[in-house]
Coordinates of C-alpha atoms in Angstrom, one line a residue:
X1 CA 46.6 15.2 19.0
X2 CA 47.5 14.4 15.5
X3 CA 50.1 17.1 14.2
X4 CA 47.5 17.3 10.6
X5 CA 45.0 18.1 13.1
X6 CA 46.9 20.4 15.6
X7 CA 47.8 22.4 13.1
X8 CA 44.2 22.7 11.5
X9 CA 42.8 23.9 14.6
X10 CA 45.7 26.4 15.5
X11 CA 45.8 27.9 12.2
X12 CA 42.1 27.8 12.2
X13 CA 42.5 26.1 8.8
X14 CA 39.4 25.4 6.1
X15 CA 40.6 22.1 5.0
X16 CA 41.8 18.8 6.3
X17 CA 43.0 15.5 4.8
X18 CA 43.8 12.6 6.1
X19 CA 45.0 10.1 3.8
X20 CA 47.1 6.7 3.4
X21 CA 50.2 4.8 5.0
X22 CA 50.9 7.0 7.9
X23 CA 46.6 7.4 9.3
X24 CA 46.8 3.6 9.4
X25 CA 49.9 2.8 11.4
X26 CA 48.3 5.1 13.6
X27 CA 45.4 3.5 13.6
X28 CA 47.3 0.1 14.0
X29 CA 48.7 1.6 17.7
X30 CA 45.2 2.7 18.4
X31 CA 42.0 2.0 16.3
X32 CA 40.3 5.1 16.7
X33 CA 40.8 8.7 15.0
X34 CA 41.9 11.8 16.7
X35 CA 38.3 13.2 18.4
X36 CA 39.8 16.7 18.0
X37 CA 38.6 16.0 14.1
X38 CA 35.1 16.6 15.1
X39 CA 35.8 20.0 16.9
X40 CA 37.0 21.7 13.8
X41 CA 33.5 23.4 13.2
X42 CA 35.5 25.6 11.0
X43 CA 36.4 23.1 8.6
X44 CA 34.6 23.3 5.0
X45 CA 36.4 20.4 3.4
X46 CA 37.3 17.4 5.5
X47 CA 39.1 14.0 3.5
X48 CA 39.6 10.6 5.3
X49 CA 40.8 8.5 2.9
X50 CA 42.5 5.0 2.1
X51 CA 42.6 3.8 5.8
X52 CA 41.4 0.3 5.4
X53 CA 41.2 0.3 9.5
X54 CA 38.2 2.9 9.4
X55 CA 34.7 1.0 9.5
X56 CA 32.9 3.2 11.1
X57 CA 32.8 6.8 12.4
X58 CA 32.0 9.2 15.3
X59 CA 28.1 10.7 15.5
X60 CA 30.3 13.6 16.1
X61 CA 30.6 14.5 12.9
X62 CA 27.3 15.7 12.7
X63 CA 29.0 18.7 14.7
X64 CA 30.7 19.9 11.2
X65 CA 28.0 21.7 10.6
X66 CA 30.1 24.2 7.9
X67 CA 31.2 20.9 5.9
X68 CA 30.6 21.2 1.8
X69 CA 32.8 18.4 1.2
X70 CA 33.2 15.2 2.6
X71 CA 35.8 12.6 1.0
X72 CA 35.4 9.6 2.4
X73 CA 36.8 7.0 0.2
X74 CA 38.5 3.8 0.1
X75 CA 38.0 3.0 3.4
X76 CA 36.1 0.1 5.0
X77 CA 33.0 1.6 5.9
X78 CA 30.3 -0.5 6.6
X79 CA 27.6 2.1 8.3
X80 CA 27.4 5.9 8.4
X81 CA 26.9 7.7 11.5
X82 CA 23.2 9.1 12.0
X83 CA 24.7 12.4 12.7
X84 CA 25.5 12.5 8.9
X85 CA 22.4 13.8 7.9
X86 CA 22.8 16.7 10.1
X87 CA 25.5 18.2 7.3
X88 CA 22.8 21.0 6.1
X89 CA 25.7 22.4 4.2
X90 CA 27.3 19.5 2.3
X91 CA 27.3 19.7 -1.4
X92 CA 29.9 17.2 -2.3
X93 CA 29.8 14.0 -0.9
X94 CA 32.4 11.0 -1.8
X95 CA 31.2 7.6 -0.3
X96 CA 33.3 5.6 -2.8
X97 CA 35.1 2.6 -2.4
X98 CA 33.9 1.6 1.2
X99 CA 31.5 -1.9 2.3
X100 CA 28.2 0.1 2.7
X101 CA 25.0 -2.4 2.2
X102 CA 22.5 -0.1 3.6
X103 CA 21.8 3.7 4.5
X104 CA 19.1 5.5 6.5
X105 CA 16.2 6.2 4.8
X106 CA 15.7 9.4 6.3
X107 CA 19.5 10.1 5.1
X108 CA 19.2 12.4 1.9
X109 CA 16.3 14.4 3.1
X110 CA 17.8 17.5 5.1
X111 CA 21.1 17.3 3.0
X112 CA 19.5 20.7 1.4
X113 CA 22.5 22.0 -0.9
X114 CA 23.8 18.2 -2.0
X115 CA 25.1 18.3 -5.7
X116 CA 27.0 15.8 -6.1
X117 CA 26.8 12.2 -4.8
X118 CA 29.5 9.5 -5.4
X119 CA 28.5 6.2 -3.9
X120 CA 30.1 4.1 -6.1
X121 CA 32.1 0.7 -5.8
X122 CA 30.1 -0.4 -2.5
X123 CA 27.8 -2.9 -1.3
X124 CA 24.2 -1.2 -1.5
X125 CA 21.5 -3.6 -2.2
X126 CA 19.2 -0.5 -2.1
X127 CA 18.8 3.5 -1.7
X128 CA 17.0 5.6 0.5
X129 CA 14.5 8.4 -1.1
X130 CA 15.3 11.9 -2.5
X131 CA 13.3 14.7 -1.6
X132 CA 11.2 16.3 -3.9
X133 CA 11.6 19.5 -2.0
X134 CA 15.3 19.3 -0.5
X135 CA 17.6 17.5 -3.0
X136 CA 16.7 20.0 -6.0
X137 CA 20.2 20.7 -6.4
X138 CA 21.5 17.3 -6.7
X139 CA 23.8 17.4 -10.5
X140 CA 25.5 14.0 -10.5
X141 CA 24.6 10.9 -8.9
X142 CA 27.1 7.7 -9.6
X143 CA 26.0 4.2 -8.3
X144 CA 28.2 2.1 -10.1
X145 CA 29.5 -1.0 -9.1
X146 CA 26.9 -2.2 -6.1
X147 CA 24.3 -4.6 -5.8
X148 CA 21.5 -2.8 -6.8
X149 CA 18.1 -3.6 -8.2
X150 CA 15.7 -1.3 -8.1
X151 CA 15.8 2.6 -7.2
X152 CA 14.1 4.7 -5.1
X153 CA 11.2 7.3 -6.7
X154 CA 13.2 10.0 -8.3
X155 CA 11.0 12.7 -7.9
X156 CA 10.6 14.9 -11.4
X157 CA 11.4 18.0 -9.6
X158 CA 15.1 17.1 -9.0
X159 CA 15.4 19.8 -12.5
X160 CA 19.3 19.7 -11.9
X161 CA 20.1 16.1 -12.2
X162 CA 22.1 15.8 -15.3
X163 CA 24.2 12.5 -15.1
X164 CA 23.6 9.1 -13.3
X165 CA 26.0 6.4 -13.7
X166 CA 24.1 2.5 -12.8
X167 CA 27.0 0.7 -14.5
X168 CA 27.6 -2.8 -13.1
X169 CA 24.7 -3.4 -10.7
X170 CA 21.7 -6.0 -10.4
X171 CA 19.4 -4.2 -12.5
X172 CA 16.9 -6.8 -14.7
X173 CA 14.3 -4.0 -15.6
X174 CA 14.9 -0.3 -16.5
X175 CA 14.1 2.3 -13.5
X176 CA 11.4 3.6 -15.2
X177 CA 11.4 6.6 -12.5
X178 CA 14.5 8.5 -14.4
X179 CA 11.9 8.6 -17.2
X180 CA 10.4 11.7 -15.5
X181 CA 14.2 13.4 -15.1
X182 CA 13.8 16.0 -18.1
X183 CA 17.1 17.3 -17.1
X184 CA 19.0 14.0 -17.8
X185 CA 22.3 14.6 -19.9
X186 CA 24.1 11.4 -19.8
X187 CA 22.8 8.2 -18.0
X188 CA 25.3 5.2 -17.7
X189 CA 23.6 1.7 -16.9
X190 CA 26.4 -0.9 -18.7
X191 CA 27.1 -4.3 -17.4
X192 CA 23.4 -5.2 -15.9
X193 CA 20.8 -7.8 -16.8
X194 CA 18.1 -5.4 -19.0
X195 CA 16.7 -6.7 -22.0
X196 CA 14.9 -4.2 -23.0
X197 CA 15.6 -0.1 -23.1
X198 CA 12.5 1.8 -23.5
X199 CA 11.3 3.8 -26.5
X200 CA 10.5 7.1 -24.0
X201 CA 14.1 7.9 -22.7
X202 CA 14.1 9.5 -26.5
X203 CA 11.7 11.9 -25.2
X204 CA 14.2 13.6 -22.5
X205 CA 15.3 16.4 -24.5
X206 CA 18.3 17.0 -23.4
X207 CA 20.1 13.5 -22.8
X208 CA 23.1 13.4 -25.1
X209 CA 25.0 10.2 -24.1
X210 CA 23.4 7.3 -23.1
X211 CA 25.6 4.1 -22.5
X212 CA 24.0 0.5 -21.6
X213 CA 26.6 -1.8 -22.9
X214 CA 27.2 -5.0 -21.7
X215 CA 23.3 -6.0 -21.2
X216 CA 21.8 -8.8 -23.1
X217 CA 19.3 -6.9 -25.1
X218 CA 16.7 -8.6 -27.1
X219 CA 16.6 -6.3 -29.8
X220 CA 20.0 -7.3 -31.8
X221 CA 20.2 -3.9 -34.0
X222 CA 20.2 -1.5 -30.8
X223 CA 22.7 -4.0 -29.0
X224 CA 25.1 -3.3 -32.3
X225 CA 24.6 0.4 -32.4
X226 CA 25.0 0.8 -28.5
X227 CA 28.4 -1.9 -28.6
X228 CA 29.6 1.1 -31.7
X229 CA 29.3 3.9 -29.0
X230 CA 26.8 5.7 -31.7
X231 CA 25.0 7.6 -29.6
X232 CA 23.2 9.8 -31.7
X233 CA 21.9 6.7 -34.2
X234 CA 21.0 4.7 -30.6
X235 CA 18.6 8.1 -30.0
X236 CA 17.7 8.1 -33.2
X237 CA 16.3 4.7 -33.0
X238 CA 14.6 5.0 -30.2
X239 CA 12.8 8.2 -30.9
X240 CA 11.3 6.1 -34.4
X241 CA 10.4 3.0 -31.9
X242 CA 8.3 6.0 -29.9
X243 CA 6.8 7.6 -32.9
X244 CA 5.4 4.3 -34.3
X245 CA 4.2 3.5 -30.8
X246 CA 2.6 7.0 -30.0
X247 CA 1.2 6.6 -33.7
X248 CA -1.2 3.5 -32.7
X249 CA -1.8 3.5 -29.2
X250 CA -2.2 7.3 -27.4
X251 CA -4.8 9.4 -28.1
X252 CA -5.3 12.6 -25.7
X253 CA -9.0 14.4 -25.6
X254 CA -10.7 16.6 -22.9
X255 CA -14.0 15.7 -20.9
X256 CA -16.1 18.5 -23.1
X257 CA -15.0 16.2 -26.6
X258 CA -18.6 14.7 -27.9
X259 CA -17.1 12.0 -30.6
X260 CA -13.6 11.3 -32.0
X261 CA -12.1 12.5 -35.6
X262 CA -13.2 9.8 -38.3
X263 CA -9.5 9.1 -38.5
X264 CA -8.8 8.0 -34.7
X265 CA -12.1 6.1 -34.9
X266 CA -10.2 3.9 -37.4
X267 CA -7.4 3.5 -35.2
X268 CA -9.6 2.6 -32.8
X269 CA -11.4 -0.3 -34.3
X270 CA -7.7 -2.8 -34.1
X271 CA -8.2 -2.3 -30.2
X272 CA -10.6 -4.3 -28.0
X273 CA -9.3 -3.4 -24.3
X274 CA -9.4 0.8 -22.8
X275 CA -8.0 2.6 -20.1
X276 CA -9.7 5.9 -19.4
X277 CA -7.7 8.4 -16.7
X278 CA -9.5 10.6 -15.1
X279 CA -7.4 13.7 -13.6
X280 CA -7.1 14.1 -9.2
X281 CA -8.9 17.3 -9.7
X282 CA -12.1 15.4 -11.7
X283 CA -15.3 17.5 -10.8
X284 CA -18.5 16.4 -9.3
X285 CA -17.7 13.2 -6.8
X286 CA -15.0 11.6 -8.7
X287 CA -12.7 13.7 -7.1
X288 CA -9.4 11.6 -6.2
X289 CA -7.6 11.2 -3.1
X290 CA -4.5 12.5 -1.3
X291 CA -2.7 10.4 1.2
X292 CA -0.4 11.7 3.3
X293 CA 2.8 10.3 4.5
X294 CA 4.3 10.8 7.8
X295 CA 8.2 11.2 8.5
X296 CA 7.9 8.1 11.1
X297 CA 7.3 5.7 8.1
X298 CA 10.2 6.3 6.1
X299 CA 12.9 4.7 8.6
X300 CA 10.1 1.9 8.2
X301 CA 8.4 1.4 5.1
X302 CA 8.5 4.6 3.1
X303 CA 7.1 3.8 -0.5
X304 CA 3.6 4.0 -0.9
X305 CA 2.0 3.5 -4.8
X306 CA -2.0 4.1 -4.9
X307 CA -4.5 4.5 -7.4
X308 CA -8.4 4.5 -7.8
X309 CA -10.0 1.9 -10.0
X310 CA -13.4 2.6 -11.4
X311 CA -15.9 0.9 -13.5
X312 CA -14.4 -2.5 -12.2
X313 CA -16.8 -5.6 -12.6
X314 CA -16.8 -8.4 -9.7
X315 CA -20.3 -8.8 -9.8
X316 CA -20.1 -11.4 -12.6
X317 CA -19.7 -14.7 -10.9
X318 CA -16.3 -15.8 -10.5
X319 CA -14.7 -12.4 -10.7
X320 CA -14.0 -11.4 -7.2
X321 CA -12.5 -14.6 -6.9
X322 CA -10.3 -14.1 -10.0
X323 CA -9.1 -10.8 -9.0
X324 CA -8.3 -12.8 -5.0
X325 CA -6.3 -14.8 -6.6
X326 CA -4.4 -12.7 -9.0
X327 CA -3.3 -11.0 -6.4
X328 CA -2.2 -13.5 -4.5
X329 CA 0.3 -15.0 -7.7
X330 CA 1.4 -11.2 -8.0
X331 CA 2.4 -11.8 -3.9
X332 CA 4.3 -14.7 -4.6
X333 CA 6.0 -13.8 -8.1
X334 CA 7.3 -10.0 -8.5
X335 CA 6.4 -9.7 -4.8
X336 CA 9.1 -12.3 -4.0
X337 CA 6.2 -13.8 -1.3
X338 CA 5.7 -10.2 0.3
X339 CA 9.2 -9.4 1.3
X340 CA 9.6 -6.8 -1.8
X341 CA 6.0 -5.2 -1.9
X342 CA 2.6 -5.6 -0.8
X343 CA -0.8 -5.0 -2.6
X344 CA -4.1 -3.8 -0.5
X345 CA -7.2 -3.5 -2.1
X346 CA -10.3 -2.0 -0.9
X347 CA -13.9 -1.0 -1.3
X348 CA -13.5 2.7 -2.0
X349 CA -16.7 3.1 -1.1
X350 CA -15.8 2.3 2.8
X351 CA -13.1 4.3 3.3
X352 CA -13.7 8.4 3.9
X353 CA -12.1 10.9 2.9
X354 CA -8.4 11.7 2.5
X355 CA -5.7 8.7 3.8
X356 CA -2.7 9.0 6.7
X357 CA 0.4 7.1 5.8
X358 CA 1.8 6.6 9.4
X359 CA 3.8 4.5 11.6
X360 CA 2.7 4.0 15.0
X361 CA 3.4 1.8 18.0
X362 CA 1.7 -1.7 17.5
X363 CA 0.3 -2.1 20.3
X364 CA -1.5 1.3 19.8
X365 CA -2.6 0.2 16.3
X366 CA -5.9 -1.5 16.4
X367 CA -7.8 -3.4 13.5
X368 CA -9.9 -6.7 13.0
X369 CA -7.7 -8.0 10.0
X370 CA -9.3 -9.7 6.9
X371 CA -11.0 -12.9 7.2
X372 CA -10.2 -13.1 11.0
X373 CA -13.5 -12.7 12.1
X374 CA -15.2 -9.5 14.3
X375 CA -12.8 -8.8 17.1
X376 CA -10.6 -5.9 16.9
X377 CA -7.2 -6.7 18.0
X378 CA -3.8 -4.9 18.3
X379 CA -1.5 -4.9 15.3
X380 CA 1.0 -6.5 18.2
X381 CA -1.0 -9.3 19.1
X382 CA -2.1 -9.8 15.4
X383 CA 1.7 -10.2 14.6
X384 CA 3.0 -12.1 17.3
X385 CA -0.3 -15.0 16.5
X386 CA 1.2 -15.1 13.1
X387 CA 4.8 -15.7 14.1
X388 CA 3.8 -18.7 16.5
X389 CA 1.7 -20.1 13.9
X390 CA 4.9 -20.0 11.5
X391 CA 7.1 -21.1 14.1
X392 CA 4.6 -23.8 14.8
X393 CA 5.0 -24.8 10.7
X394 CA 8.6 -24.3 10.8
X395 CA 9.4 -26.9 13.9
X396 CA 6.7 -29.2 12.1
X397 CA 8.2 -29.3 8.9
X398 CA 11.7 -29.7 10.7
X399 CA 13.1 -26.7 8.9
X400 CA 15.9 -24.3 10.3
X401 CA 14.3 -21.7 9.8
X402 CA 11.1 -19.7 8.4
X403 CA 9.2 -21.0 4.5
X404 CA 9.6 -18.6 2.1
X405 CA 5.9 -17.7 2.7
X406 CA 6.6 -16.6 5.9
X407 CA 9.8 -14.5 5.6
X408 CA 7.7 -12.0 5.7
X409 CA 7.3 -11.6 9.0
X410 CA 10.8 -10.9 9.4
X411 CA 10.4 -7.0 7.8
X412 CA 9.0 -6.3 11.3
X413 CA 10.8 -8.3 14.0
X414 CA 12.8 -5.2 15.0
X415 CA 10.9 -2.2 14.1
X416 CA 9.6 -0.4 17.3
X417 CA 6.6 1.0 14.9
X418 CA 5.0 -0.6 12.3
X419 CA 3.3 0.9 9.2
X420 CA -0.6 1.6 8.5
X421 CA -2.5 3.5 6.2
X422 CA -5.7 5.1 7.6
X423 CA -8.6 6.8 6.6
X424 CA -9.9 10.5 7.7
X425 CA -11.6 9.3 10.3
X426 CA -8.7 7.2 11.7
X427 CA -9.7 3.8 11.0
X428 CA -7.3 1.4 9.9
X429 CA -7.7 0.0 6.6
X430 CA -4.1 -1.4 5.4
X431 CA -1.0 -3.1 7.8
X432 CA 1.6 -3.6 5.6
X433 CA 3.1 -6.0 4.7
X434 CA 0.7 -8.3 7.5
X435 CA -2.9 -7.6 6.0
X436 CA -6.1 -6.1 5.1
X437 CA -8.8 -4.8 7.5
X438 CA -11.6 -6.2 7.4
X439 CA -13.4 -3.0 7.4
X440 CA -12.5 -1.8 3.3
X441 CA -13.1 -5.5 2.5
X442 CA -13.9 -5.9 -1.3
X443 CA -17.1 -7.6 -2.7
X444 CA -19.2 -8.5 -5.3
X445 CA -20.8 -5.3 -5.1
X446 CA -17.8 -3.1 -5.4
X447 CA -17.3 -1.0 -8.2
X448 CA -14.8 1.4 -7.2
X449 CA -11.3 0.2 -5.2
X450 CA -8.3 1.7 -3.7
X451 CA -5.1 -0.7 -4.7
X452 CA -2.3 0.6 -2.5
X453 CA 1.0 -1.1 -2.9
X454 CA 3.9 -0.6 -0.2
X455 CA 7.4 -1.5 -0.3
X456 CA 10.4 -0.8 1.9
X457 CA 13.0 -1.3 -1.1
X458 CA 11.9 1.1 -3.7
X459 CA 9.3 3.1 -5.5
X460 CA 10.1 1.1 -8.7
X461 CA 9.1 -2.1 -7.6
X462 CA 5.7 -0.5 -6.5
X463 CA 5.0 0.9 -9.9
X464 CA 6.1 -2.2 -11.8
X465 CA 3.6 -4.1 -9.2
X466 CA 1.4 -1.7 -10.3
X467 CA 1.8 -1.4 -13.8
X468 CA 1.3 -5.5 -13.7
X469 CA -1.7 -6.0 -11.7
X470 CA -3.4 -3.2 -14.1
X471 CA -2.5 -5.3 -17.1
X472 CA -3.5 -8.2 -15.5
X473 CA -6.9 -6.9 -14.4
X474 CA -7.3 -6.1 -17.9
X475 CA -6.2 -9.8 -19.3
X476 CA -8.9 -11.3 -16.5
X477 CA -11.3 -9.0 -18.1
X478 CA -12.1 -7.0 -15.0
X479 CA -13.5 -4.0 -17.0
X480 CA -17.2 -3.0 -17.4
X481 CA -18.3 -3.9 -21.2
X482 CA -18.5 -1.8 -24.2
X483 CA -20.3 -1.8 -27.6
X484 CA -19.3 1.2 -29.2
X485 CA -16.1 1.4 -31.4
X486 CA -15.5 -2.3 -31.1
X487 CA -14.3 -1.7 -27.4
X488 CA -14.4 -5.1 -25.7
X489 CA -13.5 -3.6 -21.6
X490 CA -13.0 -0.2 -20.5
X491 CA -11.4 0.4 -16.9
X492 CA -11.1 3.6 -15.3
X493 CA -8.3 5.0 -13.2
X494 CA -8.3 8.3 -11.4
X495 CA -5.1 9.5 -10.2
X496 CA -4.5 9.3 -6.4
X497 CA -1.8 11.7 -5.1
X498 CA 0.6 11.2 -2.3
X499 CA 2.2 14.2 -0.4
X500 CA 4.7 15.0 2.4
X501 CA 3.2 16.6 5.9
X502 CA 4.3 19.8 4.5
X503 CA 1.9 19.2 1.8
X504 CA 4.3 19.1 -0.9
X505 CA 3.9 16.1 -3.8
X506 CA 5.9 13.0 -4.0
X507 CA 3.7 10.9 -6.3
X508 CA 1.2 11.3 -8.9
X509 CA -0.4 8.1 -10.1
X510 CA -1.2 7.6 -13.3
X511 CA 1.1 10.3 -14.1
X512 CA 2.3 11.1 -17.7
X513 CA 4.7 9.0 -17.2
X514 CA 3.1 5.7 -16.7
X515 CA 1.0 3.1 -18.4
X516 CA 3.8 3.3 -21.5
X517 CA 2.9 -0.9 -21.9
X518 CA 2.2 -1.7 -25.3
X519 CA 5.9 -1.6 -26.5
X520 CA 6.5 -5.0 -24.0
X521 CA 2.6 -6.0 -24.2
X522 CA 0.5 -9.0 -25.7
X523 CA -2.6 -7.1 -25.6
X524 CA -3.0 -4.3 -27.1
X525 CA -4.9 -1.5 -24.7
X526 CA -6.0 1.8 -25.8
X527 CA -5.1 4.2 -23.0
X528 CA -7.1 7.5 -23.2
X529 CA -6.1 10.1 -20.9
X530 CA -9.2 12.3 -19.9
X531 CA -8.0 16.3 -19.2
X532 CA -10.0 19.0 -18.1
X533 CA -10.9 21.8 -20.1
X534 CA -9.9 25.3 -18.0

């Protein structure tokens, strides 16, 4: 036994740290740390730091059930035990400094009383998901210095999240999801790739200190006043760029209005596209819908974007085809050819009721996929036809391995489950990220649709897929015509929620949040959001 760790346990001590020079040459004799570390369920505070021989450590530590800190840094880490997640009582956790590319996604969700989280100066290429429900008292979040892109959904109820540091990773668009953190206080994102900040993070009344240095930003005056560390002038001018914005493009009205003021029917005249939202709660049969997500899903593919489209026109000839095909580019663009996100759409009018986000065992999932004619197959056999038919491309082409419009397939070569979305009376409508059913199929004749998009990165690629084929849909003039107040298209959303199997929310889309466009838009899109009168 170590003597730091004899002497923990026979003083029945609170704290332990094991740090540096003398851990390693242990480690050097014998790579493995003392066992008697994971018997110490006494311990509160526990610190295993710069041993560049540690890379990965016992699932016994999921036996420190009474641990509030955890120090783990500058180590070689490249995985964390499963166990981790076990840590009910953390609330200070120190990943720093290790060789981490991934983590569970199932990892923050019991980690109840987690306030501060310190992941910095690693490998992570993505994040797993915070829980509306569990992570409420998460403070300070730093993700500096990885490889990171997009984040997960952070869910508006995290009301103690006051400071997020994103300096020096991948990140080419803003997270749009830490628009919805009200609490924000300071937010750190120098040394990325955006080129644009938005006009709303103004609107997040209490963020004092905002830093994104280091970014090559279109707009040359808030580069200079962000590269003079003025802070208050870079709010400032922000909170003018939302004014001006909110001044010719929002209006807000209630489902008893009968007409608009004189004055906003001059505004509206300069606009020739509209986006109506109708609430989840809408009365009558325009009610939305809920869907559900399952715990299996999110060690699979656990973010799900959905939203109701009504008053869509593919009856005029050459529409349905349009909209195929748009979604098709979208697949092989921001999509990166289906290995970032996937978009279903369906005839809402064929699928009933609420929807189940699951995952399931394949060969227990049964569907007759799009355009594959009647016969209902297993999601296993459907999967392993389309890696023989790639395979069967891949040796005919001579290539070493699978085309870009195939690599795809590869999200599922391990998984013992795979992901579908079904309706309330079980039948299959989505397979992510594989195909549609044939079942929810859209036509000419559909006028309301379901677009679902999926991802197993992050719930900011599936809103900006979302936010994108919207526009789009709008610039292929997919809405139902208008003649009054010189409105050219009007489509109309109805928020679609999506909820844990406790029942409590995750997502709300369109939220109050989203369809902020016209700042970054072409084509100018009125966007009135229908609210019901109590």
């Amino acid at each position: 036994m170590w003597p730091e760790v004899e002497q923990a346990a026979s003083k029945h001590r609170y704290e332990l740290v094991l740090s540096g020079d003398k851990i390693t040459k242990r480690l050097e004799v014998k790579n493995e740390l003392d066992p008697t570390i994971w018997t110490l369920i006494q311990l509160n505070f526990l610190e295993i730091s710069q041993c560049p021989l540690v890379e990965t450590l016992s699932e016994d530590i999921g036996k420190l059930i009474n641990l509030s800190t955890l120090t783990l840094t500058s180590n070689k880490l490249y995985k964390l035990p499963e166990q981790m997640k076990n840590l009910e009582n953390m609330r200070h956790l120190n990943l720093s400094n290790n060789q981490l590319k991934t983590i569970n996604q199932d990892f923050f969700l019991q980690l109840n009383h987690l306030e501060t989280l310190n992941l910095s100066n690693n490998l992570l290429e993505s994040l797993p998901p915070f829980s509306s429900e569990n992570n409420k008292k998460l403070a300070i979040i730093n993700l500096s210095h990885n490889k990171l892109e997009m984040l997960p959904d952070f869910p508006e109820q995290l009301e103690n999240l006051s400071q997020i540091d994103l300096s020096s990773n991948q990140f080419k668009d803003f997270p749009k999801t830490l628009l919805q953190i009200n609490s924000l206080k300071i937010l750190i994102i120098d040394s990325n790739q955006l080129t644009e900040i938005p006009s709303q993070l103004s609107q997040l009344n209490r963020l004092k200190e905002i830093r994104f240095k280091s970014n090559p930003l279109k707009d040359n005056r808030l580069k200079k006043l962000m590269e003079q560390d003025k802070f208050k002038a870079v709010l400032e001018y922000l909170a003018k760029q939302w004014n001006e914005q909110q001044k010719s493009i929002t209006t807000t009205t209630t489902t008893t209005s009968k007409s608009l003021p004189a004055k906003q029917q001059e505004l509206n005249e300069e606009y020739q596209n509209k986006i109506e939202i109708l609430h989840y709660d809408q009365p009558g049969d325009l009610k939305g819908r809920q869907i559900t997500i399952l715990p299996r899903v999110l060690n699979v593919r656990p973010h799900i974007l959905c939203c109701i489209v009504r008053n869509i026109d593919l009856e005029t000839p050459g529409n349905l085809k349009k909209f195929l095909n748009l979604q098709n580019e979208l697949h092989d663009e921001i999509c990166q050819k289906r290995t970032l996100a996937t978009i279903g759409t369906h005839d809402l009018s064929l699928i009933s009721g609420n929807l189940i986000y699951d995952a399931r065992d394949p060969d227990e999932i049964g569907l007759v996929p799009l355009g594959k004619g009647p016969k209902l197959v297993s999601a296993r056999d459907f999967y392993d036809q389309l890696c023989r038919e790639a395979e069967h491309e891949r040796k005919l082409k001579k290539r070493n391995q699978l085309s870009g419009l195939n690599k795809y397939l590869t999200l599922l070569e391990d998984q013992h489950d795979f992901p579908c979305l079904s309706d309330q009376d079980r039948y299959v409508i989505s397979l992510p990220p594989l195909t549609n059913a044939e079942r929810s199929k859209l036509s000419p004749s559909s006028e309301s649709i379901l677009i679902e998009i999926t991802s197993n990165h992050s719930m900011d690629i599936c809103r900006r897929v979302m936010d994108l084929i919207l526009q789009k849909m709008i610039e292929i003039k997919l809405g139902k015509t208008r003649k009054d107040l010189n409105i050219r298209q009007t489509l109309i959303l109805q928020q679609t929620k999506v909820v844990d199997d406790k029942g409590q929310l995750k997502t709300t889309f369109p939220s109050r949040t989203d369809l902020h466009w016209n700042e970054n838009s072409n084509l100018p899109i009125l966007i009135e959001r229908l609210t019901i009168e109590k």
